[in-house]
Amino acid sequence: MNTEHHVSFADAAIFDFLERADDAELDGLDFGVIGMDDASHVTRYNRFESIAAGLSPDRVLGHALFTVVAPCMNNFMIAQRFEDAQQDGSALDDTIDYVLTLRMRPVKVKLRLLARPGSALRYVLVHRQT
Amino acid sequence: MSAPVEQEYEALLQFMYMAPIGLVQTLADGEITMVNPLCAQLLMPLSPDGQLANLFTALEAVVPDLRQRVREFPDAYGTICDAQQVPISTGQAGRRQHQVLSLTLLKLDAERLMAVLSDVTQSVRRERELRQSQAWINTLAIGLSDYALVSLDHRGCVKGWNPSISRITGFSREQVEGRSLSMFYPADAMSDQRVLDRLHEADLTGWSLDEGWCSRADGGRYWGSCLIAPLHDSDDTPADELAYSLIIRDVSDRREAAEAMLKAVSCDHLTGLFNRRAFVEAAELEMQRWARSPRPLSLVMIDADHFKRINDQYGHVTGDGVLRHLAASMTATFRAMDVLGRFGGEEFIVLLPDTSVEGAELVAQRLCRLIEATPAAVGEHTVRYTVSAGVAAMDADATDFDALVQRADEALYAAKARGRNRVERWQAATQPAAVR
């Protein structure tokens, strides 16, 4: 199946897609994808996000999301939600309005925060609001 | 060979992303042109509109006069505010977090401002603790005054006698043995529960120190520094074998300096009551005590009725005089162990430890009647005014201090709605969630 044009930011079944998508498929998306492991280290970083933030994947992969890559998400609105879900062993699928500081400019975005028990990775999806 | 400019640019960008301090550049009207991630982390929870378009808007709730200060800043270039401490409270209901931000704002030129924001919660706390220990070390090192050494049992009652107790406090052996250490304080300053709290805090941190008015056997007062330290050495000691020592020093000669320092750090300039930050800190200590062992704990919110009219009619100077009058009336009405604060504008707040909601309501009503009967004399004016108050008590359903404030606030709102110059008690069933 040719997925890249069918998968949208708000897709209900997006978690399954993210779990099996290869790098090329993630790079084909028109929104940002950041995947992190249970220690919050970035393990996936797609092209859209890389270009928006101005950082190549090798500067980001393996680093802690909330302290090194995106400190702006390190508050109760985002990091806390992931922590809570991790602690409770519950699923997380929240979409919130937020402002990222992409290349030092305030940029309005929608963030979709995704986690589910038993999955190795958790995801932040970034959709620019126009 | 230097790295290609793109790579250097990328490294620079990442440097800015990772900088552990918030940086933001704005236009003269506060519109944000550049902002780094840490700044967004600190500002987003404060932003009333969920946006980060304007710095003044994002900080409006916590530094309301920023826009005005920028407008009134006379120079073409310079520091508009320098490491100003801004207390904030963020988080979801039930898990509020109290932080202190430091804000520095520079005017770069007519069009541009730059701000530096950082979270200084920890260092502010450490600084205060350090000042406190320093104060105590000073007493030990340079204090020439005598001291009383008192041994206490697990309930804070005096166990052994020695002549130093009589030298400092004037009490005799018969008067003190077996009695609670609260006898060394003015009658309204130390409840039995507060005694247990202090013993517990001494267990936790190794000591509990306070400085304030103490009373002698003849009723005379002196400014005392009182240190409680545990004598038992481990947590395994059975509860009824816990023992403590209490050292009381008469430091009356330092009272003015100590009070001045406390005032500078903790008090509202106008009224001398605790400022909001000092109040929240004191309240959080009470909340910790409550969480450890629930006991009656009440909160009163007080608001001067039609205060805007007073300002409009008599001017702000007289308005300030009325607020001072209200603060003085509060000090006269509430007990020494109650925590009195100015919460903002014409809104005041009192935390009453070991007091039921009925008790708090009674005192609040007394204040109401006192204000009604005693006009404020300010300069040539005699201003009659009234106050409204809302009373609420802590219980298991109130998740934290903010929830308690919310209840008292709702009760205050009800008092206003029912005609002012009155006290209302918060009621769970009948109280609709107030929207103000």
Coordinates of C-alpha atoms in Angstrom, one line a residue, chain A residues 52-60 63 67-77 80 84 97-99 101-106 108, chain B residues 7-14 16-19 32-38 40-42 44-45 50-53 90-92 95 97:
Chain A
A52 CA 11.2 22.8 10.3
A53 CA 13.5 22.8 13.3
G54 CA 16.6 23.3 11.1
L55 CA 18.4 20.3 12.7
S56 CA 19.7 17.2 10.9
P57 CA 18.6 13.9 12.4
D58 CA 22.2 13.1 13.6
R59 CA 22.1 16.1 15.9
V60 CA 18.9 14.8 17.5
H63 CA 19.4 12.7 22.7
T67 CA 16.1 18.6 27.7
V68 CA 18.3 18.6 24.6
V69 CA 16.0 18.6 21.6
A70 CA 12.8 20.4 22.6
P71 CA 13.1 22.0 26.1
C72 CA 10.0 24.0 25.2
M73 CA 7.9 20.8 25.7
N74 CA 9.3 20.2 29.2
N75 CA 6.3 21.4 31.2
F76 CA 3.1 20.0 32.6
M77 CA 1.4 20.6 29.3
Q80 CA 4.0 15.7 32.3
D84 CA 1.6 10.4 33.8
D97 CA -2.6 23.7 20.5
Y98 CA 0.9 24.8 21.3
V99 CA 3.7 27.2 20.1
T101 CA 10.1 27.9 18.7
L102 CA 11.2 26.6 15.3
R103 CA 14.4 28.4 14.3
M104 CA 13.7 30.8 17.1
R105 CA 10.4 31.9 15.6
P106 CA 7.2 31.3 17.6
K108 CA 1.6 27.9 16.2
Chain B
Q7 CA 26.9 23.4 9.6
E8 CA 28.0 26.3 11.8
Y9 CA 24.5 27.8 11.5
E10 CA 23.0 24.5 12.5
A11 CA 25.3 24.2 15.5
L12 CA 24.5 27.7 16.5
L13 CA 20.8 27.0 16.2
Q14 CA 21.2 23.9 18.4
M16 CA 20.2 28.3 21.2
Y17 CA 17.7 25.4 21.4
M18 CA 19.6 23.9 24.3
A19 CA 20.5 27.1 26.2
I32 CA 7.7 38.3 19.8
T33 CA 10.1 38.1 16.9
M34 CA 12.6 35.5 18.2
V35 CA 12.3 33.1 21.1
N36 CA 14.2 30.1 22.3
P37 CA 12.6 26.9 23.6
L38 CA 13.3 27.3 27.3
A40 CA 8.6 29.0 25.5
Q41 CA 8.6 26.3 28.2
L42 CA 8.4 28.9 30.9
M44 CA 3.4 28.8 27.6
P45 CA 1.9 27.7 30.9
G50 CA -2.3 29.8 24.5
Q51 CA -0.2 31.8 22.1
L52 CA 3.2 33.3 22.1
A53 CA 2.7 36.2 19.9
T90 CA 1.1 26.6 37.1
G91 CA -0.2 23.2 36.5
Q92 CA -3.5 21.4 36.6
R95 CA -1.1 19.7 41.3
Q97 CA 3.4 24.1 41.2

